[in-house]
Coordinates of C-alpha atoms in Angstrom, one line a residue:
Chain A
M1 CA 17.9 46.6 -21.3
L2 CA 20.0 44.8 -18.7
S3 CA 18.6 41.5 -17.7
Y4 CA 19.6 38.4 -15.7
T5 CA 17.9 35.2 -14.6
A6 CA 18.9 33.7 -11.2
Q7 CA 17.8 30.2 -10.2
I8 CA 16.6 29.7 -6.6
R9 CA 15.6 26.5 -5.0
V10 CA 12.7 26.9 -2.5
R11 CA 13.8 25.9 1.0
Y12 CA 11.6 24.4 3.7
A13 CA 12.4 27.5 5.7
D14 CA 10.8 29.6 2.9
T15 CA 7.4 27.9 3.3
D16 CA 4.6 28.6 5.7
K17 CA 1.7 26.6 7.1
M18 CA -0.3 27.3 3.9
G19 CA 2.2 24.9 2.3
V20 CA 3.7 27.6 0.0
V21 CA 6.4 30.3 0.0
Y22 CA 5.6 32.9 2.6
Y23 CA 4.9 36.3 0.9
A24 CA 7.7 38.3 2.4
N25 CA 10.3 35.8 1.1
Y26 CA 9.7 36.9 -2.5
A27 CA 11.5 40.1 -1.5
V28 CA 14.5 37.9 -0.5
F29 CA 14.4 36.2 -3.9
Y30 CA 14.4 39.7 -5.5
E31 CA 17.6 40.5 -3.5
V32 CA 19.3 37.3 -4.6
A33 CA 18.5 38.1 -8.2
R34 CA 19.6 41.7 -8.2
T35 CA 22.9 40.7 -6.4
E36 CA 23.5 38.2 -9.2
L37 CA 22.8 40.8 -11.9
F38 CA 25.4 43.1 -10.3
R39 CA 27.9 40.2 -10.3
H40 CA 27.0 39.4 -13.9
I41 CA 28.1 42.9 -15.0
G42 CA 31.3 42.7 -13.0
F43 CA 30.3 44.8 -10.0
P44 CA 29.5 42.6 -7.0
Y45 CA 27.3 44.5 -4.6
S46 CA 29.9 43.8 -1.9
S47 CA 32.4 45.9 -4.0
L48 CA 30.0 48.7 -4.1
E49 CA 29.9 48.7 -0.3
E50 CA 33.7 48.7 -0.2
Q51 CA 33.5 51.9 -2.3
G52 CA 31.4 53.4 0.5
I53 CA 28.2 53.2 -1.5
A54 CA 25.0 51.6 -0.1
L55 CA 21.9 50.8 -2.1
P56 CA 18.9 50.8 0.2
V57 CA 15.4 49.9 -1.1
V58 CA 13.0 52.8 -1.0
E59 CA 10.0 51.1 -2.7
L60 CA 8.8 47.5 -3.1
V61 CA 5.9 46.4 -5.1
S62 CA 5.0 42.7 -5.5
H63 CA 2.1 40.9 -7.2
Y64 CA 1.4 37.3 -6.3
H65 CA -0.2 35.2 -9.1
K66 CA 0.4 31.6 -8.2
S67 CA 2.1 29.9 -5.3
A68 CA 5.7 28.6 -5.2
H69 CA 6.2 25.3 -3.5
Y70 CA 8.8 23.6 -1.5
D71 CA 11.8 22.3 -3.5
E72 CA 10.7 24.0 -6.7
L73 CA 13.5 25.5 -8.8
L74 CA 12.4 29.1 -9.5
N75 CA 13.6 31.3 -12.3
V76 CA 13.9 34.8 -11.1
Q77 CA 14.4 37.2 -13.9
V78 CA 15.5 40.7 -13.0
S79 CA 15.9 43.6 -15.4
I80 CA 16.8 47.2 -15.4
R81 CA 14.9 48.9 -18.2
Q82 CA 16.3 52.4 -18.0
M83 CA 19.9 53.6 -17.4
P84 CA 20.0 54.4 -13.6
T85 CA 21.1 57.9 -12.4
A86 CA 20.6 58.4 -8.6
K87 CA 18.2 55.5 -8.4
V88 CA 17.7 52.1 -10.0
V89 CA 14.4 50.4 -10.7
F90 CA 14.6 46.6 -10.9
F91 CA 11.8 44.6 -12.4
Y92 CA 11.3 41.0 -11.5
E93 CA 9.4 38.0 -12.9
I94 CA 9.4 34.7 -11.0
R95 CA 8.5 31.5 -12.9
N96 CA 8.4 27.9 -11.9
E97 CA 9.9 25.1 -13.9
Q98 CA 6.7 24.8 -16.0
G99 CA 7.1 28.5 -17.0
D100 CA 4.1 29.7 -15.1
L101 CA 4.4 33.3 -13.9
L102 CA 4.1 33.1 -10.1
N103 CA 5.0 36.6 -9.1
D104 CA 6.1 39.9 -10.6
G105 CA 7.3 43.0 -8.9
Q106 CA 9.7 45.9 -8.7
T107 CA 12.0 47.6 -6.3
T108 CA 13.5 51.1 -6.4
L109 CA 16.9 51.5 -4.8
V110 CA 18.9 54.7 -4.3
F111 CA 22.6 55.1 -4.3
V112 CA 23.7 56.5 -0.9
N113 CA 27.0 57.7 0.3
M114 CA 27.6 55.7 3.5
Q115 CA 29.6 58.5 5.1
T116 CA 27.1 61.3 4.7
G117 CA 24.0 59.1 4.6
R118 CA 22.9 61.2 1.6
P119 CA 21.8 60.2 -1.9
T120 CA 24.5 60.2 -4.5
R121 CA 24.9 59.6 -8.2
I122 CA 25.6 56.2 -9.6
P123 CA 29.4 55.6 -9.3
A124 CA 31.3 56.3 -12.6
D125 CA 32.6 52.7 -12.9
V126 CA 29.2 51.1 -12.4
R127 CA 27.7 53.6 -14.9
A128 CA 30.4 52.7 -17.4
A129 CA 29.7 49.0 -17.0
M130 CA 26.0 49.4 -17.4
E131 CA 25.9 51.8 -20.3
Q132 CA 26.7 49.2 -22.9
Y133 CA 23.3 47.6 -22.2
F134 CA 21.3 50.7 -23.0
T135 CA 21.0 52.1 -26.4
V136 CA 22.0 55.7 -26.4
E137 CA 20.6 57.6 -29.3
Chain B
M1 CA -12.6 52.9 9.4
L2 CA -11.3 50.0 11.3
S3 CA -7.8 50.6 12.8
Y4 CA -5.4 49.0 15.2
T5 CA -1.9 49.7 16.4
A6 CA 0.4 46.7 17.2
Q7 CA 3.7 47.1 19.0
I8 CA 6.7 45.2 17.7
R9 CA 10.1 45.1 19.2
V10 CA 12.9 44.9 16.6
R11 CA 14.9 41.7 17.0
Y12 CA 18.5 41.1 16.2
A13 CA 17.3 38.6 13.6
D14 CA 15.4 41.4 11.8
T15 CA 18.5 43.4 11.1
D16 CA 21.0 43.1 8.3
K17 CA 24.6 44.2 7.8
M18 CA 23.5 47.8 7.1
G19 CA 22.6 47.8 10.8
V20 CA 18.9 48.3 10.2
V21 CA 15.8 46.2 9.6
Y22 CA 16.1 44.2 6.4
Y23 CA 13.5 45.4 3.9
A24 CA 11.6 42.1 3.6
N25 CA 10.9 42.0 7.3
Y26 CA 8.5 45.0 7.1
A27 CA 6.1 42.6 5.4
V28 CA 6.3 40.3 8.5
F29 CA 5.5 43.3 10.7
Y30 CA 2.5 43.9 8.5
E31 CA 1.4 40.3 9.0
V32 CA 1.7 40.7 12.8
A33 CA -0.4 43.9 12.7
R34 CA -3.2 42.6 10.6
T35 CA -3.4 39.4 12.7
E36 CA -3.8 41.5 15.8
L37 CA -6.5 43.6 14.1
F38 CA -8.4 40.4 13.4
R39 CA -8.0 39.3 17.0
H40 CA -9.1 42.8 18.1
I41 CA -12.5 42.5 16.4
G42 CA -13.0 39.0 17.7
F43 CA -11.9 36.9 14.7
P44 CA -8.5 35.5 15.2
Y45 CA -7.1 34.6 11.8
S46 CA -6.6 31.1 13.0
S47 CA -10.4 30.8 13.5
L48 CA -10.9 31.9 9.9
E49 CA -8.6 29.0 8.8
E50 CA -10.7 26.7 10.9
Q51 CA -13.7 27.8 8.9
G52 CA -11.9 26.7 5.8
I53 CA -11.1 30.2 4.7
A54 CA -7.6 31.3 3.8
L55 CA -6.5 34.9 3.1
P56 CA -3.5 34.9 0.8
V57 CA -1.8 38.1 -0.2
V58 CA -2.2 39.1 -3.8
E59 CA -0.4 42.5 -3.7
L60 CA 2.2 44.1 -1.5
V61 CA 3.4 47.7 -1.7
S62 CA 5.9 49.2 0.7
H63 CA 7.6 52.6 1.0
Y64 CA 10.7 52.9 3.1
H65 CA 11.3 56.4 4.5
K66 CA 13.6 56.0 7.5
S67 CA 15.4 53.0 9.0
A68 CA 14.2 51.0 12.0
H69 CA 16.9 49.9 14.3
Y70 CA 17.6 47.0 16.7
D71 CA 15.6 47.0 19.9
E72 CA 13.4 49.8 18.9
L73 CA 9.7 49.5 19.8
L74 CA 7.7 50.1 16.6
N75 CA 4.1 51.2 16.4
V76 CA 2.6 49.4 13.4
Q77 CA -0.8 51.0 12.7
V78 CA -3.0 48.9 10.4
S79 CA -6.3 50.1 9.0
I80 CA -9.1 48.9 6.7
R81 CA -10.6 51.9 5.0
Q82 CA -13.4 50.3 3.1
M83 CA -15.7 47.5 4.0
P84 CA -14.2 44.3 2.4
T85 CA -16.2 42.1 0.0
A86 CA -14.2 39.4 -1.7
K87 CA -10.9 41.2 -0.9
V88 CA -9.5 43.3 1.9
V89 CA -7.0 46.1 1.5
F90 CA -4.9 46.8 4.6
F91 CA -3.0 50.1 5.0
Y92 CA 0.0 50.3 7.3
E93 CA 2.1 53.0 8.9
I94 CA 5.1 52.2 11.0
R95 CA 6.5 54.7 13.4
N96 CA 9.4 54.6 15.9
E97 CA 9.1 55.7 19.5
Q98 CA 9.8 59.3 18.5
G99 CA 6.8 59.2 16.2
D100 CA 8.8 59.3 12.9
L101 CA 7.2 57.6 10.0
L102 CA 9.6 54.9 9.0
N103 CA 7.5 53.0 6.5
D104 CA 4.0 52.9 5.0
G105 CA 2.4 50.4 2.7
Q106 CA -0.5 48.3 1.8
T107 CA -1.5 44.7 1.2
T108 CA -4.4 43.3 -0.7
L109 CA -5.7 39.9 0.5
V110 CA -8.4 37.8 -1.0
F111 CA -10.8 35.4 0.8
V112 CA -10.2 31.9 -0.6
N113 CA -12.2 28.7 0.0
M114 CA -9.5 26.2 1.0
Q115 CA -11.3 23.3 -0.4
T116 CA -11.9 24.7 -3.9
G117 CA -8.9 27.0 -3.9
R118 CA -11.2 29.6 -5.4
P119 CA -12.0 33.2 -4.2
T120 CA -15.1 33.5 -2.0
R121 CA -17.0 36.3 -0.4
I122 CA -16.1 37.5 3.1
P123 CA -17.7 35.1 5.7
A124 CA -21.0 36.4 7.1
D125 CA -19.8 36.5 10.7
V126 CA -16.6 38.4 9.9
R127 CA -18.7 40.8 7.8
A128 CA -21.1 41.3 10.7
A129 CA -18.2 42.0 13.1
M130 CA -16.6 44.5 10.7
E131 CA -19.7 46.4 9.6
Q132 CA -20.0 48.4 12.8
Y133 CA -16.8 50.1 11.9
F134 CA -18.0 51.4 8.6
T135 CA -20.6 54.1 8.2
V136 CA -23.4 52.8 6.0
E137 CA -25.5 55.7 4.7
Chain C
M1 CA 20.0 32.1 39.5
L2 CA 18.8 34.8 37.2
S3 CA 15.7 34.0 35.3
Y4 CA 13.1 35.7 33.0
T5 CA 10.1 34.6 31.0
A6 CA 9.3 36.3 27.7
Q7 CA 6.1 35.9 25.9
I8 CA 6.2 35.4 22.1
R9 CA 3.3 35.1 19.8
V10 CA 3.9 32.7 16.9
R11 CA 3.7 34.5 13.6
Y12 CA 2.6 33.0 10.3
A13 CA 6.2 33.8 9.1
D14 CA 7.5 31.4 11.8
T15 CA 5.7 28.4 10.4
D16 CA 6.6 26.0 7.7
K17 CA 4.7 23.6 5.4
M18 CA 4.6 21.0 8.2
G19 CA 2.1 23.5 9.8
V20 CA 4.4 24.2 12.8
V21 CA 7.2 26.5 13.8
Y22 CA 10.3 25.9 11.6
Y23 CA 13.1 24.5 13.7
A24 CA 15.6 27.4 13.2
N25 CA 13.2 29.9 14.5
Y26 CA 13.5 28.6 18.1
A27 CA 16.9 30.1 18.1
V28 CA 15.3 33.5 17.3
F29 CA 12.9 33.0 20.2
Y30 CA 16.0 32.3 22.4
E31 CA 17.5 35.6 21.2
V32 CA 14.3 37.5 22.1
A33 CA 14.2 36.0 25.6
R34 CA 17.8 36.7 26.4
T35 CA 17.5 40.3 25.1
E36 CA 14.5 40.7 27.5
L37 CA 16.5 39.2 30.4
F38 CA 19.3 41.8 29.8
R39 CA 16.7 44.6 29.7
H40 CA 15.1 43.2 32.9
I41 CA 18.4 43.6 34.9
G42 CA 18.9 47.1 33.5
F43 CA 21.4 46.4 30.7
P44 CA 19.7 46.5 27.4
Y45 CA 21.9 44.5 25.0
S46 CA 22.0 47.6 22.8
S47 CA 23.8 49.5 25.6
L48 CA 26.4 46.7 25.7
E49 CA 27.1 47.3 22.1
E50 CA 27.4 51.0 22.7
Q51 CA 30.1 50.1 25.2
G52 CA 32.0 48.3 22.4
I53 CA 31.1 44.9 23.6
A54 CA 29.5 42.2 21.4
L55 CA 28.1 38.9 22.6
P56 CA 28.3 36.4 19.7
V57 CA 27.0 32.9 20.1
V58 CA 29.6 30.1 20.1
E59 CA 27.3 27.2 20.8
L60 CA 23.7 26.4 20.3
V61 CA 21.9 23.2 21.5
S62 CA 18.2 22.7 21.0
H63 CA 15.8 19.8 21.8
Y64 CA 12.4 19.7 20.1
H65 CA 9.8 17.9 22.1
K66 CA 6.4 19.1 20.8
S67 CA 5.4 21.4 18.0
A68 CA 4.5 25.1 18.4
H69 CA 1.7 26.3 16.3
Y70 CA 0.6 29.5 14.6
D71 CA -0.8 32.2 16.9
E72 CA 0.1 30.3 20.1
L73 CA 1.4 32.5 22.9
L74 CA 4.7 30.9 24.0
N75 CA 6.4 31.3 27.4
V76 CA 10.1 31.4 26.8
Q77 CA 11.9 31.0 30.1
V78 CA 15.6 31.9 30.0
S79 CA 18.0 31.5 32.9
I80 CA 21.6 32.0 33.8
R81 CA 22.6 29.4 36.4
Q82 CA 26.1 30.5 37.0
M83 CA 27.7 33.9 37.4
P84 CA 29.3 34.6 34.0
T85 CA 32.9 35.5 33.6
A86 CA 34.2 35.6 30.0
K87 CA 31.2 33.6 28.7
V88 CA 27.5 33.3 29.5
V89 CA 25.5 30.2 29.3
F90 CA 21.7 30.7 28.8
F91 CA 19.2 27.9 29.4
Y92 CA 15.8 28.0 27.7
E93 CA 12.5 26.3 28.2
I94 CA 9.6 27.0 25.9
R95 CA 6.1 26.2 26.9
N96 CA 2.7 26.7 25.3
E97 CA -0.3 28.1 27.0
Q98 CA -1.2 24.6 28.4
G99 CA 2.2 24.5 30.0
D100 CA 3.5 21.7 27.8
L101 CA 7.3 21.8 27.4
L102 CA 7.8 22.2 23.6
N103 CA 11.5 22.9 23.5
D104 CA 14.5 23.3 25.7
G105 CA 18.0 24.3 24.9
Q106 CA 21.0 26.4 25.7
T107 CA 23.3 28.9 24.1
T108 CA 26.9 29.9 25.1
L109 CA 27.9 33.4 24.3
V110 CA 31.2 35.1 24.8
F111 CA 32.0 38.7 25.6
V112 CA 34.0 40.2 22.7
N113 CA 35.8 43.5 22.5
M114 CA 34.5 44.9 19.2
Q115 CA 37.7 46.8 18.5
T116 CA 40.1 44.0 18.9
G117 CA 37.7 41.2 18.0
R118 CA 39.0 39.3 21.0
P119 CA 37.3 37.7 24.0
T120 CA 37.1 39.9 27.0
R121 CA 35.8 39.7 30.6
I122 CA 32.2 40.6 31.5
P123 CA 32.0 44.4 31.8
A124 CA 32.2 45.5 35.5
D125 CA 28.7 47.2 35.5
V126 CA 27.0 44.1 34.0
R127 CA 28.8 42.0 36.5
A128 CA 27.6 44.2 39.4
A129 CA 24.0 44.1 38.1
M130 CA 24.1 40.3 37.9
E131 CA 25.9 39.4 41.1
Q132 CA 22.9 40.1 43.2
Y133 CA 21.1 37.1 41.6
F134 CA 23.9 34.7 42.5
T135 CA 24.6 33.5 46.1
V136 CA 28.2 34.2 46.9
E137 CA 29.2 32.0 49.8
Chain D
M1 CA 29.6 7.0 5.1
L2 CA 27.3 9.0 3.0
S3 CA 28.4 12.6 2.3
Y4 CA 27.5 15.5 0.1
T5 CA 28.7 19.1 -0.2
A6 CA 26.2 21.8 -1.0
Q7 CA 27.2 25.3 -2.0
I8 CA 25.3 28.2 -0.5
R9 CA 25.8 31.9 -1.3
V10 CA 25.3 34.1 1.7
R11 CA 22.4 36.5 1.2
Y12 CA 22.0 40.0 2.6
A13 CA 18.9 38.7 4.3
D14 CA 21.2 36.2 6.2
T15 CA 23.3 38.8 7.8
D16 CA 22.6 40.8 11.0
K17 CA 23.8 44.1 12.3
M18 CA 27.1 42.5 13.5
G19 CA 27.8 42.3 9.8
V20 CA 27.9 38.5 9.7
V21 CA 25.5 35.6 9.2
Y22 CA 22.9 35.5 12.0
Y23 CA 23.3 32.4 14.2
A24 CA 19.9 30.8 13.5
N25 CA 20.5 30.9 9.8
Y26 CA 23.2 28.1 10.0
A27 CA 20.3 25.8 10.8
V28 CA 18.7 26.8 7.5
F29 CA 22.0 26.1 5.7
Y30 CA 21.9 22.6 7.3
E31 CA 18.4 22.1 5.9
V32 CA 19.5 23.0 2.4
A33 CA 22.5 20.6 2.6
R34 CA 20.5 17.6 3.9
T35 CA 17.9 18.2 1.3
E36 CA 20.5 18.1 -1.4
L37 CA 22.0 14.9 0.1
F38 CA 18.6 13.3 -0.2
R39 CA 18.3 14.4 -3.8
H40 CA 21.8 13.1 -4.5
I41 CA 20.8 9.6 -3.5
G42 CA 17.6 9.8 -5.5
F43 CA 15.1 10.5 -2.8
P44 CA 14.1 14.1 -2.9
Y45 CA 12.7 15.0 0.6
S46 CA 9.5 16.1 -1.2
S47 CA 9.0 12.5 -2.4
L48 CA 9.4 11.3 1.2
E49 CA 6.5 13.6 2.2
E50 CA 4.5 12.2 -0.7
Q51 CA 4.9 8.8 0.8
G52 CA 3.4 10.2 4.0
I53 CA 6.7 10.3 5.9
A54 CA 7.9 13.4 7.6
L55 CA 11.3 14.0 9.1
P56 CA 11.1 16.5 11.9
V57 CA 14.2 17.6 13.7
V58 CA 14.4 16.5 17.4
E59 CA 17.9 17.8 18.2
L60 CA 20.1 20.5 16.9
V61 CA 23.7 21.2 18.0
S62 CA 25.8 24.0 16.4
H63 CA 29.3 25.3 17.1
Y64 CA 30.3 28.7 15.7
H65 CA 34.0 29.1 15.1
K66 CA 34.4 31.9 12.6
S67 CA 31.9 34.3 11.0
A68 CA 30.4 33.9 7.5
H69 CA 30.1 37.1 5.6
Y70 CA 27.8 38.5 3.0
D71 CA 28.2 37.1 -0.5
E72 CA 30.6 34.4 0.5
L73 CA 30.2 31.1 -1.2
L74 CA 30.0 28.5 1.6
N75 CA 30.7 24.8 1.3
V76 CA 28.3 23.0 3.5
Q77 CA 29.4 19.4 3.9
V78 CA 26.7 17.1 5.3
S79 CA 27.3 13.4 6.2
I80 CA 25.5 10.4 7.6
R81 CA 28.0 8.3 9.5
Q82 CA 25.8 5.4 10.5
M83 CA 23.1 3.6 8.6
P84 CA 19.8 5.2 9.9
T85 CA 17.0 3.1 11.5
A86 CA 14.2 5.1 13.0
K87 CA 16.3 8.2 13.3
V88 CA 19.0 9.9 11.2
V89 CA 21.9 11.9 12.5
F90 CA 23.4 14.4 10.1
F91 CA 26.8 16.0 10.7
Y92 CA 27.7 19.3 9.1
E93 CA 30.9 21.3 8.4
I94 CA 30.7 24.7 6.9
R95 CA 33.7 26.2 5.3
N96 CA 34.4 29.5 3.4
E97 CA 36.2 29.7 0.1
Q98 CA 39.6 29.8 1.9
G99 CA 38.7 26.4 3.5
D100 CA 38.4 27.8 7.0
L101 CA 36.0 25.9 9.2
L102 CA 33.3 28.4 10.2
N103 CA 30.8 26.1 11.8
D104 CA 30.1 22.5 12.6
G105 CA 27.1 20.8 14.0
Q106 CA 24.6 18.0 13.9
T107 CA 20.9 17.4 13.7
T108 CA 18.9 14.4 14.7
L109 CA 15.8 13.7 12.7
V110 CA 13.2 11.0 13.2
F111 CA 11.0 9.3 10.6
V112 CA 7.4 10.0 11.4
N113 CA 4.2 8.6 9.9
M114 CA 2.2 11.7 9.0
Q115 CA -1.1 10.0 9.5
T116 CA -0.5 8.6 13.0
G117 CA 2.0 11.3 14.0
R118 CA 4.2 8.4 15.4
P119 CA 7.8 7.5 14.8
T120 CA 8.3 4.9 12.1
R121 CA 11.2 2.9 10.6
I122 CA 13.1 4.3 7.6
P123 CA 11.1 3.5 4.5
A124 CA 12.4 0.4 2.7
D125 CA 13.3 2.2 -0.6
V126 CA 15.3 4.9 1.2
R127 CA 17.0 2.2 3.2
A128 CA 17.9 0.3 0.0
A129 CA 19.3 3.5 -1.6
M130 CA 21.4 4.3 1.5
E131 CA 22.8 0.9 2.3
Q132 CA 25.3 1.0 -0.5
Y133 CA 27.1 3.8 1.2
F134 CA 27.6 1.8 4.4
T135 CA 30.0 -1.1 4.8
V136 CA 28.1 -4.1 6.1
E137 CA 30.6 -6.6 7.5

C-alpha cells in the first residue's frame, strides 16, 4: 500500500454560514493530498502533465462524519491500495488534531492521453516508482 | 417524484487549468439545484434555517462522464424519489445545451435541530408541502 | 457609457462562518457581470478567446459597505465609462433587493494576444460593437 | 513594522482555464497570510472571534504583475506598517520561487464588536502584543 498524510489548515474561505467547512471543499483537500502523494514518490503531478498525461476524476465518493472548523489543522491521509493500471483509486481519511475521523472518501481517476483525449495505461516511469509499494507475489 | 431543473451558467472561476469545470464545483451546482427545488415547493432553504433546522450533507457521490466548459448553460436536474423522513436523498443529472449527460450524482442530507445538534424528523410543514408529489397508496 | 446589470443569487458556497458572503467572492460576481455585459453587446467572452485574445485582470479594487447574505438576489451593475483602447476599466455596484449598496469596485483588464503573450489593441469588431455606446464628439 | 511570510502551494482548484491562478484567489492567499501573521504574534484570529471581535474587510486592492502557476510554492509576505487603532491595513507581496513579484496589494480591516455590529478599538491585548513591533518615539 502507498500512503501519505498531508496537513491542511482550514481557511476562512473554506467555511460556510453553518460555521464549518463547506462540503464541496473536502474534494479540494483530497486534491491537495493526492498531489502531495505524487510528489512524495518523485512524480509531481505537474510532471505528469508535461508528459502529456492528464488524470481526470471519474468518480467521487465522500462521507461526512463530523465537522471541520476554521483554523483547524487537518490530517488528510491518502492511500492507494492496489497497483494502478489504467485507473487509480485513492482513499482518503481526514482527521482533526484530536484524531477524530471527520470525513472519509475515495476518488477514481483515469490516465488520459492529452493529445487523443483517450484513456491510456499508467506511464512506465510512474508504474516503476509505485511498484515498490505493492507486494508482488 | 419531486423534480426540478435549475440552469447554471459556467463561470470562469469554475474552470481549472484543464480548461473544464473543476471536479469539486459540481457539488456547488448540486447545492444550487436543491436550493431551487426547495424554493419551488415554497420552502426556501433559508426559511428552514429560520425554523432552527439545518440540513447538512452526510454523503456525496458524483460520476463524471463528460466535461463542462466555460460559459456553457447547464441544466441541473435534481429529484427526490422517495418521501423523506429524517433524511433526504437528492439525485442529480447535469446536461449541457446539447443534452449530453455530463455528470450524475446524489447527496444524502439529514435534518438536524440546530439547538441540540441532533438529527430530527422532517418538519411537518415541509412534509405537507412534499407529500403531494409522492403517491401514497 | 455602456452598462449592464446581472442578477446573482448568493449560494451557500459563497458564504463564510461570519454568515455573509466571503470577501473574495465579490470578484467572482464581478466576473459574472462583465461576462454578461460582453454577451449583451454580442461578443461573448468565449468568442474573444476563440480569436486568440485573452483579457487578464491587472488591477482589482473593491469596497465593502454592507454584507450580502445567503439566498439574496443581488443586482450587479457593471459599466464601462470610457471607450477602451488597450485596456478596459469596468466599474461595479452591487445592491441587494432593497436597493442598498453593498459593494462597489473596479477592475482593469488588458487585451493580450494569447500567442505572443503581449498586450494588444482592442479587436476591431469589439471596438465597433462598443463605439455606439460612447458619444464621439 | 510587523511582517510575516507565509508559504502557499498553488492548488489545481486555484487555477482557471487560462492555466494560471484565478484572480479572486489572491484574496484568499492574503487571508491565509494575515491569519498566519496573527498566529505569529500569539493572537490566532480564532481567539479574536472568541473575544467577540470580528475583523471584516472594508477595502481590497490588488495588482497583478505576473501569473502564478499550478504547484508553485508562493511566498506571501504580509506586513502592517502602522500601529493599528480601529482599523488595520495589511500590505501584501506575493513572489514565486524565483523571487519574481507576481502580485501586490492591500486590505483594510476594521475591528467590529460582534454583539453590537459596530466598529470598536483594537483589543488591549492585541495592541500590547503588536506595539513591540512599532517604534514609539
